[in-house]
Coordinates of C-alpha atoms in Angstrom, one line a residue:
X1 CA 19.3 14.9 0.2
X2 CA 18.6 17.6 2.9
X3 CA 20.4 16.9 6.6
X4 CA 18.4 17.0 9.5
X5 CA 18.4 20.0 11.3
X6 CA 20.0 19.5 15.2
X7 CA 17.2 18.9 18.2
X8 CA 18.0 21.3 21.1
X9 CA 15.7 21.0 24.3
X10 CA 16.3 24.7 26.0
X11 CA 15.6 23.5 29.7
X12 CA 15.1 25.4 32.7
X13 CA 13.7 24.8 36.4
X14 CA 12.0 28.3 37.0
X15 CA 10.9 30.1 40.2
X16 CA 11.4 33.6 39.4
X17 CA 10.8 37.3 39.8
X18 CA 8.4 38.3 37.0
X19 CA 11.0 41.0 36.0
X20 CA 13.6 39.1 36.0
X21 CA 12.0 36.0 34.2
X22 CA 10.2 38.7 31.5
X23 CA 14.2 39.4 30.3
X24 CA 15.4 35.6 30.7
X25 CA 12.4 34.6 28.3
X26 CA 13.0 37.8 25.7
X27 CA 16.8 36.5 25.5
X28 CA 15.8 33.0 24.6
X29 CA 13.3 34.6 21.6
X30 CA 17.0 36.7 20.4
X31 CA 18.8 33.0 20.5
X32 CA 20.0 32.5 17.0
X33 CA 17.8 29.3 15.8
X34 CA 18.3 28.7 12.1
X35 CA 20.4 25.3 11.7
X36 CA 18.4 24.2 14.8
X37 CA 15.0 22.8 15.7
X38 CA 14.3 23.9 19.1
X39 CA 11.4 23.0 22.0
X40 CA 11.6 24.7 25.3
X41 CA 10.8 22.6 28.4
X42 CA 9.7 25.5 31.7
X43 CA 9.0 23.3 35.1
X44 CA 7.0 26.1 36.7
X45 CA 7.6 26.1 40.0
X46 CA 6.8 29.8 40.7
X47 CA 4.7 32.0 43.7
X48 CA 4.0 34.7 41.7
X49 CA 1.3 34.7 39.4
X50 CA 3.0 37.5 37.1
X51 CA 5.7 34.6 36.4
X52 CA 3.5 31.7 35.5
X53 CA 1.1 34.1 33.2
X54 CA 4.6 34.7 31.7
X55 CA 5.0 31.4 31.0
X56 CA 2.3 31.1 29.5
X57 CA 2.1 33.8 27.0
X58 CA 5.8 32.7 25.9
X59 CA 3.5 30.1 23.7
X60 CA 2.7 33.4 21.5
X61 CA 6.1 34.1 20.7
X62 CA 7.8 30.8 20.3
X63 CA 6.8 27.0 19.0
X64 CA 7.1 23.9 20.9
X65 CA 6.3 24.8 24.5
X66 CA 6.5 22.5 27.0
X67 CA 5.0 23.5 30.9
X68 CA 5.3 21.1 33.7
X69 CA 3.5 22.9 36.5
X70 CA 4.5 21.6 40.0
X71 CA 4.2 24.7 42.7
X72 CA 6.1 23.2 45.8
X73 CA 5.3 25.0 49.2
X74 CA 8.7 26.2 50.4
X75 CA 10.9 29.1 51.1
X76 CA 13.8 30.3 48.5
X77 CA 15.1 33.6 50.5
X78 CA 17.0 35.7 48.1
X79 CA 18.0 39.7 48.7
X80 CA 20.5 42.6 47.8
X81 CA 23.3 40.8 49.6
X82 CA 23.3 36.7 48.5
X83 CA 20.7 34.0 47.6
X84 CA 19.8 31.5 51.0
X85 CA 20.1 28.2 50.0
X86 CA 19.6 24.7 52.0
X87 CA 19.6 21.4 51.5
X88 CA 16.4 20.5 50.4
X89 CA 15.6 23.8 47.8
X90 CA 19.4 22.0 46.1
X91 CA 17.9 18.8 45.8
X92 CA 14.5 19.5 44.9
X93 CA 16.4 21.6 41.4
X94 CA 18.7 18.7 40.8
X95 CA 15.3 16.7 40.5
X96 CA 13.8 18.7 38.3
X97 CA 16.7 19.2 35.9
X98 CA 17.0 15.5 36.0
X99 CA 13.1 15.5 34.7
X100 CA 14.6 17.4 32.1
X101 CA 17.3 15.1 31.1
X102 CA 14.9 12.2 31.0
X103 CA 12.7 13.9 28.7
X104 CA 15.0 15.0 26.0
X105 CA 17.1 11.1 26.4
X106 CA 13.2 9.8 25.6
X107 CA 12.7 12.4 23.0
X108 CA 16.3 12.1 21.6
X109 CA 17.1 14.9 21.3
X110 CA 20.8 16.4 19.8
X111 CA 21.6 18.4 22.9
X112 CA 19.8 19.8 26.1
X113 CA 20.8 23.4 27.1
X114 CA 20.3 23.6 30.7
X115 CA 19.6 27.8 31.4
X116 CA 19.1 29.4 34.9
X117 CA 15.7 31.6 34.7
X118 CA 18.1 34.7 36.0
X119 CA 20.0 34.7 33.1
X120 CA 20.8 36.3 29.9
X121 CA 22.0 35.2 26.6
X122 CA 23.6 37.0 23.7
X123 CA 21.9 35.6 20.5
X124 CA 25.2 33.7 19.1
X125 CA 25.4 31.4 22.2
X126 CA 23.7 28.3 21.2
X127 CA 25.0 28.3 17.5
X128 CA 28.4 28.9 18.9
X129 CA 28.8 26.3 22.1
X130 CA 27.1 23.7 19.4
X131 CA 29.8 24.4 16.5
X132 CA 32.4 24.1 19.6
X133 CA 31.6 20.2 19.0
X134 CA 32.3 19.3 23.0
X135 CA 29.9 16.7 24.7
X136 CA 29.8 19.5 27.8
X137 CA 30.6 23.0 27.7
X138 CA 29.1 26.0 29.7
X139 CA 29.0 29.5 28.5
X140 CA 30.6 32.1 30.9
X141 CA 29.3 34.8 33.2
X142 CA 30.4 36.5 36.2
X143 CA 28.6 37.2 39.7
X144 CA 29.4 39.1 43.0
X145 CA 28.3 36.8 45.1
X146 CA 28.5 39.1 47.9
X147 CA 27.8 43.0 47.0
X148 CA 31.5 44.0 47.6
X149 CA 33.6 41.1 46.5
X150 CA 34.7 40.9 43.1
X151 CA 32.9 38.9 40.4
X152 CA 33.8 35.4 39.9
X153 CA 33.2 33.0 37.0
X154 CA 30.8 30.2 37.5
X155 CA 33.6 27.6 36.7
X156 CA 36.4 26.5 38.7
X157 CA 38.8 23.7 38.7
X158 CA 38.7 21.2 41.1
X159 CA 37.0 20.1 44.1
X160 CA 33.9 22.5 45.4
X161 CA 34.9 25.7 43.9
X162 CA 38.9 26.2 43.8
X163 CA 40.0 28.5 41.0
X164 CA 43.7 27.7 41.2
X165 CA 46.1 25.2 40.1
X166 CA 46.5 23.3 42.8
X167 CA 48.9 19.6 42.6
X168 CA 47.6 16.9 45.1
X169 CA 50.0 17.3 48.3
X170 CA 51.1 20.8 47.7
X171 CA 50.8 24.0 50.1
X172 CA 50.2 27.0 49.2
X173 CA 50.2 30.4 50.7
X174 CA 47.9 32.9 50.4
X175 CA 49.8 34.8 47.8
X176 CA 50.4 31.9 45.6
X177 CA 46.5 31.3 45.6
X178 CA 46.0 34.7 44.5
X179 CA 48.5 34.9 42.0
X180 CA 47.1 31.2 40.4
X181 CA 43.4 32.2 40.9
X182 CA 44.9 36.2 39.0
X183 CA 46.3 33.6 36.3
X184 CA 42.7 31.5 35.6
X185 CA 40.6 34.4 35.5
X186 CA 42.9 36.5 33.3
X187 CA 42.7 33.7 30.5
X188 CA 38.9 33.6 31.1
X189 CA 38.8 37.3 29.9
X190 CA 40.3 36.5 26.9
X191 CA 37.8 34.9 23.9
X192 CA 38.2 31.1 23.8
X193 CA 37.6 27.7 25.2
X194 CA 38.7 26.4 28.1
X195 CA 39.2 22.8 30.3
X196 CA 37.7 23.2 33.6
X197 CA 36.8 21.1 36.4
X198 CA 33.6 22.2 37.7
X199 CA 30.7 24.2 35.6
X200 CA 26.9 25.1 35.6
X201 CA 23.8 26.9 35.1
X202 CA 24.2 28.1 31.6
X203 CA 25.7 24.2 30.0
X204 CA 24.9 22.4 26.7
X205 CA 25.1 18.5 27.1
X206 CA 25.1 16.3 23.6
X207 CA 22.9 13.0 23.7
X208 CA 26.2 10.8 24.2
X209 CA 26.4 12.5 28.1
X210 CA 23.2 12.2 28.7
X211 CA 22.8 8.8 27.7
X212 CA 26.4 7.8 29.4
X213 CA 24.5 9.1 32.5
X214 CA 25.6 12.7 33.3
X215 CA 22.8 13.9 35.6
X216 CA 22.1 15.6 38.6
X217 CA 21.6 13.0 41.3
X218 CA 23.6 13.4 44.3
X219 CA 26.8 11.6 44.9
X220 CA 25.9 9.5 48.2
X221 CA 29.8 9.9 49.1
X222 CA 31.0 13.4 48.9
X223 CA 29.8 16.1 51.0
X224 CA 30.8 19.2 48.5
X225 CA 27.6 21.7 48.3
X226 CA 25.5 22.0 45.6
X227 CA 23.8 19.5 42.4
X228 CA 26.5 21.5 39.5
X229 CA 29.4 19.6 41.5
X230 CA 27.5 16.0 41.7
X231 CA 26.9 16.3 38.2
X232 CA 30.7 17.6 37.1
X233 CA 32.4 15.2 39.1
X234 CA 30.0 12.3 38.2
X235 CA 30.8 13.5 34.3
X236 CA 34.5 13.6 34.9
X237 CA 34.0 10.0 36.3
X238 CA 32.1 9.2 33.3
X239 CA 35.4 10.4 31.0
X240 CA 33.9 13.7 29.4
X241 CA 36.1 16.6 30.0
X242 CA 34.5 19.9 30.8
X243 CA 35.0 23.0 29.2
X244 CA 33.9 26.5 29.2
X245 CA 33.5 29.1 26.4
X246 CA 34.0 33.0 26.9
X247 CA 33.1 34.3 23.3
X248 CA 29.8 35.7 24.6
X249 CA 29.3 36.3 28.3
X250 CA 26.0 35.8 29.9
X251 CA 24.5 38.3 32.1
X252 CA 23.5 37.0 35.5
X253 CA 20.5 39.0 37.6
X254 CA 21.7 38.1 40.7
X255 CA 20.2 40.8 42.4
X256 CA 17.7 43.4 41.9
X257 CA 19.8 46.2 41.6
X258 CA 21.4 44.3 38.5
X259 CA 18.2 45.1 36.3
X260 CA 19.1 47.9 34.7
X261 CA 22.5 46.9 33.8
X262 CA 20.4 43.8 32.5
X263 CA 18.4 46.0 30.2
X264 CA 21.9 47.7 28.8
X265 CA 23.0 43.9 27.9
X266 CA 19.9 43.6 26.1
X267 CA 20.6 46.2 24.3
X268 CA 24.3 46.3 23.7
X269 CA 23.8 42.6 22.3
X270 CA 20.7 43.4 20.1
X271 CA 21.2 42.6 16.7
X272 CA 18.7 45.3 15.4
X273 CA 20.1 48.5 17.3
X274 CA 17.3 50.9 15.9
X275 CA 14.9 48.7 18.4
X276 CA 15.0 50.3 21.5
X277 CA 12.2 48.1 23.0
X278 CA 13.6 45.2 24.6
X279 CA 11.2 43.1 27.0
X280 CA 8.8 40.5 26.5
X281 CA 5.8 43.2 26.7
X282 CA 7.8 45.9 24.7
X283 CA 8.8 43.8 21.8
X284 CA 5.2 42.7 21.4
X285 CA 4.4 46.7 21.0
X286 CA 7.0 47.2 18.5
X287 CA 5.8 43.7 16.8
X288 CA 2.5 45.4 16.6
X289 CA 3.4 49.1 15.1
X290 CA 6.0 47.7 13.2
X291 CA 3.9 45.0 11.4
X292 CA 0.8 46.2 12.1
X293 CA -0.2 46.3 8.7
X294 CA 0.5 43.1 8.0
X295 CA -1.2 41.8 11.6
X296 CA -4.0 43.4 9.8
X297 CA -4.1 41.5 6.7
X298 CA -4.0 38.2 8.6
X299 CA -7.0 39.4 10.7
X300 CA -9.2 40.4 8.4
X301 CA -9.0 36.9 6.4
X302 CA -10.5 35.5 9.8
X303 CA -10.4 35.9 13.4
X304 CA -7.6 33.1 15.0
X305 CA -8.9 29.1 15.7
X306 CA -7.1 27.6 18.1
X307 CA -7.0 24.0 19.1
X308 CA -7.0 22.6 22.4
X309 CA -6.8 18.7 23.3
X310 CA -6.6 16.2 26.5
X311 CA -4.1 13.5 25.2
X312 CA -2.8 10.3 27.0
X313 CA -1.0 7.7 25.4
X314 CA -1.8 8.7 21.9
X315 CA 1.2 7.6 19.9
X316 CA -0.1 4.5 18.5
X317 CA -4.1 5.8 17.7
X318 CA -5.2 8.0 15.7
X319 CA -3.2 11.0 16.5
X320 CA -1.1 12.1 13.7
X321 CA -4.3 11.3 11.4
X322 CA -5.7 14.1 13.5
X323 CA -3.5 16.6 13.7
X324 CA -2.6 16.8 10.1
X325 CA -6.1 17.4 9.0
X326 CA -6.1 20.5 11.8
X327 CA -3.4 21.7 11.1
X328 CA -4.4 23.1 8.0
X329 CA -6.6 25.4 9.3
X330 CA -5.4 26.1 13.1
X331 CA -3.6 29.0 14.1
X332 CA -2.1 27.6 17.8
X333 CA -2.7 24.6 20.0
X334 CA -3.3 23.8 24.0
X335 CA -2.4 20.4 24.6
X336 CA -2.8 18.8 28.2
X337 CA -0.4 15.7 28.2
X338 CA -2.8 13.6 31.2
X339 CA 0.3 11.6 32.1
X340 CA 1.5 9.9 28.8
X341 CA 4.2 7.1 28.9
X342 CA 4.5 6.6 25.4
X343 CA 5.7 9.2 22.5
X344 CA 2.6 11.3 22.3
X345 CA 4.2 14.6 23.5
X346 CA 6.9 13.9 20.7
X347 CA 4.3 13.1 18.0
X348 CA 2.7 16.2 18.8
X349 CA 5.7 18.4 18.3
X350 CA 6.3 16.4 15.2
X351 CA 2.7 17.0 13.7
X352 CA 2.7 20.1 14.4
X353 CA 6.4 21.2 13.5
X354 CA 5.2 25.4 12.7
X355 CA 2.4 25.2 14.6
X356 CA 2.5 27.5 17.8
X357 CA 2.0 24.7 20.9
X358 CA 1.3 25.4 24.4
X359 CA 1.8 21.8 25.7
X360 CA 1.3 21.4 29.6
X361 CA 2.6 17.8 30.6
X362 CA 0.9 16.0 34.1
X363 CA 3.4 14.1 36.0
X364 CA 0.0 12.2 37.4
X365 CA -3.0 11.7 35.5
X366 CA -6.2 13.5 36.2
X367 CA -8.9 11.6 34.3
X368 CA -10.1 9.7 37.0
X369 CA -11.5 13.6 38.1
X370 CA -12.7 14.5 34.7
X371 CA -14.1 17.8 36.2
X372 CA -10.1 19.0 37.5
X373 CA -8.8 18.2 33.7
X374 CA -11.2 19.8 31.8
X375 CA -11.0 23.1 34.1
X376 CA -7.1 22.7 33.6
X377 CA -7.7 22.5 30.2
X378 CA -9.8 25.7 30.2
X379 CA -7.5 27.9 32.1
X380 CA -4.1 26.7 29.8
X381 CA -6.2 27.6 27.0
X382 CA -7.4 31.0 28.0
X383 CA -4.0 32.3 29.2
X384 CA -3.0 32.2 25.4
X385 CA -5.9 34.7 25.1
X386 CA -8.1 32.6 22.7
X387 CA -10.4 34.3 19.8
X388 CA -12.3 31.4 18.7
X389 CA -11.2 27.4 20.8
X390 CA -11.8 24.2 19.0
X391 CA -12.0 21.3 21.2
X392 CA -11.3 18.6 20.0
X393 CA -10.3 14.5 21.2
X394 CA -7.1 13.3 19.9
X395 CA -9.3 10.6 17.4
X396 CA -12.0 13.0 16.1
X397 CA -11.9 15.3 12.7
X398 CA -14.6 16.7 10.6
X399 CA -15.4 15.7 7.1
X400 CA -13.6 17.7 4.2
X401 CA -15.9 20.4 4.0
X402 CA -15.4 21.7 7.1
X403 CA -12.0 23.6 6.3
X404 CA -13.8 25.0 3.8
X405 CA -16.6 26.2 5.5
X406 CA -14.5 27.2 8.7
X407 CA -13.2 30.6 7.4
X408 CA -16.9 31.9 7.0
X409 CA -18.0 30.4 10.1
X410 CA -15.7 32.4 12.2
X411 CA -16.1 35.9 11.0
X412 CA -19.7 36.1 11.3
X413 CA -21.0 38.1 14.0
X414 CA -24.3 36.6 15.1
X415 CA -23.2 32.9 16.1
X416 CA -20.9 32.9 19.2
X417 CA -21.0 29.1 19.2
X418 CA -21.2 25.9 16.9
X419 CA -22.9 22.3 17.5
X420 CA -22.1 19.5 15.5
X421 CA -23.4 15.7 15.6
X422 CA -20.4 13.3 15.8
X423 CA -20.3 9.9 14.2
X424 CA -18.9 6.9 16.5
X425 CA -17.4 4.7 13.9
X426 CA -16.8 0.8 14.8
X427 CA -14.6 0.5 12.5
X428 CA -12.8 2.4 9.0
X429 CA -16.0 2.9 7.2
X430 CA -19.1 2.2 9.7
X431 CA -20.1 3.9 12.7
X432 CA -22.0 3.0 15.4
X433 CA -26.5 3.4 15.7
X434 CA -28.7 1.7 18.0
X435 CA -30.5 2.6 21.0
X436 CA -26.9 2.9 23.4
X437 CA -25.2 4.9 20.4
X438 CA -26.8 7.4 19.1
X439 CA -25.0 10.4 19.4
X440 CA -25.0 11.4 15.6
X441 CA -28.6 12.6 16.0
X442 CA -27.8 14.9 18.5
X443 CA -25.8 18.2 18.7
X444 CA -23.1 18.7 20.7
X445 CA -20.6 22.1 21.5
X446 CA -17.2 21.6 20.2
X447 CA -16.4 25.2 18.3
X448 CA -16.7 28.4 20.5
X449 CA -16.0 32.1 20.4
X450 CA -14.3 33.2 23.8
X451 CA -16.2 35.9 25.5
X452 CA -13.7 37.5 28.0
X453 CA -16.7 39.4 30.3
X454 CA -19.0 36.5 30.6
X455 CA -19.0 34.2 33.5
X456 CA -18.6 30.4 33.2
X457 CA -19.7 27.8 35.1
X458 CA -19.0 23.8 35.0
X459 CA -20.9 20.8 35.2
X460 CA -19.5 19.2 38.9
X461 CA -18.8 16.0 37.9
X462 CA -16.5 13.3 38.2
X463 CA -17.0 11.5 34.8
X464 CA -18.9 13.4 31.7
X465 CA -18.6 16.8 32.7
X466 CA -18.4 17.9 29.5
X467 CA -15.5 19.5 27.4
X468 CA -16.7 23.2 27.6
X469 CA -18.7 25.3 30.2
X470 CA -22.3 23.9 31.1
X471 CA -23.6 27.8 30.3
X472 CA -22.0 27.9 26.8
X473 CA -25.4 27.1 25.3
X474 CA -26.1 30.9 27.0
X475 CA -24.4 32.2 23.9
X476 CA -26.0 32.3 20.5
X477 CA -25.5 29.1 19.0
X478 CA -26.0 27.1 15.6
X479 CA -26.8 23.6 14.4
X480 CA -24.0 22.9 12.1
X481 CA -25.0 19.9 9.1
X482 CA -21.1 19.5 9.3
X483 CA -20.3 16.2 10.4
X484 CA -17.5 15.2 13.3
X485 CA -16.0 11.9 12.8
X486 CA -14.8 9.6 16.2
X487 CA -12.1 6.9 16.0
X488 CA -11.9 6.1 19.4
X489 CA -14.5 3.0 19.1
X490 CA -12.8 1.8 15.9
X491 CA -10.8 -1.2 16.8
X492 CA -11.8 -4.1 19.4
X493 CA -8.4 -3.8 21.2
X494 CA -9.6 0.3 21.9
X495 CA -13.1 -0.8 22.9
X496 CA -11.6 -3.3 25.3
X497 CA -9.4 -0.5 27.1
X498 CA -12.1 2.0 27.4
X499 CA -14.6 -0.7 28.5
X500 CA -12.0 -1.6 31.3
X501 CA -11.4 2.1 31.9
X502 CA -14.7 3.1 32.9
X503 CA -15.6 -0.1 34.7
X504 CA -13.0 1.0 37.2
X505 CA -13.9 5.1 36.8
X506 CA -17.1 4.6 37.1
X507 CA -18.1 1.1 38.7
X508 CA -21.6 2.1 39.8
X509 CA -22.4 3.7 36.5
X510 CA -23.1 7.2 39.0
X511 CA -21.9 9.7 35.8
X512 CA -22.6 7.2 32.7
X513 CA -25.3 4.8 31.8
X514 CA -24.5 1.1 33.2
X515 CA -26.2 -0.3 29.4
X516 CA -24.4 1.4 27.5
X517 CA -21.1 0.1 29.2
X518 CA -22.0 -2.9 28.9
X519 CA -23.0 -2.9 24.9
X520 CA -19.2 -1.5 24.7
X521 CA -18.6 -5.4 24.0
X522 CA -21.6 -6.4 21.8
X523 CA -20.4 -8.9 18.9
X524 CA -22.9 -7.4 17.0
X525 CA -23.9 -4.4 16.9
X526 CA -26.1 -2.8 14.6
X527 CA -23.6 -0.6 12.3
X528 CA -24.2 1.5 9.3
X529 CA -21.6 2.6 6.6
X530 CA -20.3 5.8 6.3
X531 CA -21.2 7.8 3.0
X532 CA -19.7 10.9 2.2
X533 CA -21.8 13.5 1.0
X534 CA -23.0 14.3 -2.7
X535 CA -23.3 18.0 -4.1

């Protein structure tokens, strides 16, 4: 009997410098994974463009991606001499590390591993603060917080940031402190694991703190500065001790000038020394001469398919049916989460377990402005820099024979995109055909080739804008006999949701036909059984 490899959520909050960010994200790639199954959740807060397109080709070199975009409005002032916080950028992080915990409590997941986007990591750091079996423990690193003071740990013993022994009542001098606070950091130096009273920004919490309740929210009774207190002294409250681990020092970009010594730690802790490339964009140069030959291989069997879907409350449907017929034959997949509250993000990670996913989660749903969804949909989907883009719903699938048919469909050169006619079954074996549904005699885009220079345009509309560009049909396209099954009318309890959903969507029937809502509810409609097809 196998034992289940350990869950690790890698979390971080991110408004970042895209140099800075591109080393953070090439030291999570280096991050020893092997015991572990691990999903990534970025909340991408960032101004710069450069960092969010960062984000989003991350998806090429790791699975199970999770982006929650948010883009607040407000000023984070940071130069050569210290970082400017206030009140409100403090508590606008604790809240989104909070999102964090929530999601990998509802996932349950083994441990979270909460990383600061200005960090780096040696690749034994995960495997070895997990193996240190503690419910919280950070791993070290040092900063000047100002340019000319000496570097400080991020941990400290008690209260706001005291890194000295200290008993309740008693006064010290100045050259007490010193010698106490001497004492603390000398033991730091040394390789081991350490009780501390206060820690952050680089912390692995097991599911038994997170469920207990260690979070970020602010303590409405003490006035000490900063969310990594509230949530050390709330822990402490909660009876988990803290610790700290010094076997493998992170490196913290502080400031701009620390770049180049960040590129040195990448090196120095590189596992493969020959590789002198090192960053996000240099390692994918070195993937490509280095394996080039095999990149080749792969390419000439077919160009790459990927998937991209608009879920919401999936779980329970037809989901998993889905994505285990397309994953035989996909090569990535953009998902748009529209606002889920059941298990649909985990399922998806689940079905896809190998599957490269870019998996962008809406705190609010869109659908009630189709149009907005579909565009986001579009522009997740082409950041990944798509060859050929499946779109699919989350309770459609062609018949068999269209995995066999797809490798020859995509290498062709003439055919830029592919119709098919899909079926609306009312139930497991009939679908749907009468004047209101019809749609299985006509053809409909679902399978297109990406062409980076031409221009698309969208169908403005609220409701049934369509899943792809209104131009598409621009391209060369072709009438495929293959045959694209839908689910989504199968069961009463379905047809009843989606009957209420676009009554209120859509109440004058101004982007659907007012009939053909109504015959959602016909007791007996004309149905005709499904037959597959005979060679």
């Amino acid at each position: 009997m196998t034992k289940e490899r350990i869950r690790v959520l890698i979390g971080s909050p991110i408004r970042q410098k895209p140099e800075i960010l591109d080393r953070f994200l090439t030291s999570l790639l280096r991050l020893e994974q092997d015991p572990m199954e691990i999903t990534y959740f970025f909340i991408d807060d960032n101004q710069e463009e450069q960092s969010s397109v960062l984000l989003s080709e991350f998806i090429r070199k790791a699975n199970h991606v999770i982006i929650h975009n948010i883009h607040r409005q407000d000023d984070y002032i940071r130069n050569e001499t210290t970082h400017y916080w206030n009140e409100q950028l403090i508590w606008k992080v604790a809240d989104y590390k909070n999102k964090i915990i929530q999601y990998a409590i509802d996932l349950q997941y083994d441990y979270l591993f909460l990383v600061d986007s200005d960090l780096l990591l040696d690749p034994h750091t995960l495997n070895h603060l997990i193996a240190a079996d503690k419910d919280i423990i950070s791993e070290i690193f040092w900063t000047r917080w100002q340019p000319e003071s000496r570097p400080h740990p991020q941990v400290w013993l008690k209260d706001e940031y005291t890194q000295w022994e200290q008993a309740r009542g008693e006064i010290l001098d100045e050259t007490q402190k010193e010698e106490r606070y001497q004492r603390f950091v000398s033991q730091l130096i040394e390789p081991g694991i350490y009780e501390v009273g206060g820690l952050g920004a680089c912390t692995l919490i097991s599911r038994r703190a997170l469920i207990r309740g260690a979070n970020f929210k602010p303590i409405y009774n003490l006035s000490f500065w900063g969310e990594d207190r509230h949530f050390s002294i709330r822990a402490a409250a909660l009876g988990f001790t803290l610790y700290v681990d010094t076997h493998y020092p992170a490196y913290h970009i502080y400031r701009d000038s620390d770049l180049h010594n960040a590129q040195l730690f990448l090196q120095a802790t590189d596992a493969n020394s020959s590789i002198p490339e090192v960053t996000l964009s240099q390692l994918e140069k070195h993937d490509e001469e280095s394996l080039g030959r095999v990149t080749q291989v792969n390419r000439s069997a077919r160009p790459s398919l990927t998937l991209t879907m608009v879920l919401k409350n999936e779980a329970n449907r037809y989901l998993r049916q889905a994505l285990e017929r397309h994953r035989s034959y996909i090569d990535q997949a953009v998902i748009i989460d529209d606002g889920s509250t059941d298990h649909t993000i985990d399922l998806c990670l689940k079905a896809l377990k190998g599957v490269p996913i870019r998996l962008i989660s809406n705190t609010e749903s869109l659908f009630h402005n189709e149009i907005e969804l579909r565009k986001q949909q579009w522009r997740e989907t082409l950041n990944i820099h798509p060859e050929w883009i499946l779109n699919l719903d989350a309770d459609e699938w062609f018949e068999s024979s269209f995995a066999d048919e797809l490798p020859s469909m995509l290498q062709q050169k003439e055919v830029d995109l592919y119709c098919f006619r899909l079926y609306d079954f009312w139930s497991e074996t009939h679908y749907r055909d009468d004047e209101y549904w019809s749609s299985h005699k006509y053809y409909r885009p679902f399978l297109l080739r990406y062409q980076p220079d031409m221009i698309y345009f969208w169908k403005e509309s609220a409701q049934h804008c369509g899943r792809f560009p209104v131009n598409v049909f621009d391209l060369p396209h072709h009438l495929s006999s293959i045959r694209l099954k839908h689910y989504g009318w199968a069961k009463p309890e379905h047809r009843l949701e989606k009957y209420k959903r676009y009554s209120q969507l859509d109440p004058e029937a101004q982007f659907g036909w007012r009939e053909q809502y109504e015959s959602i509810l016909d007791e007996s409609p004309s149905l005709v059984e499904w037959r597959n097809k005979t060679n």
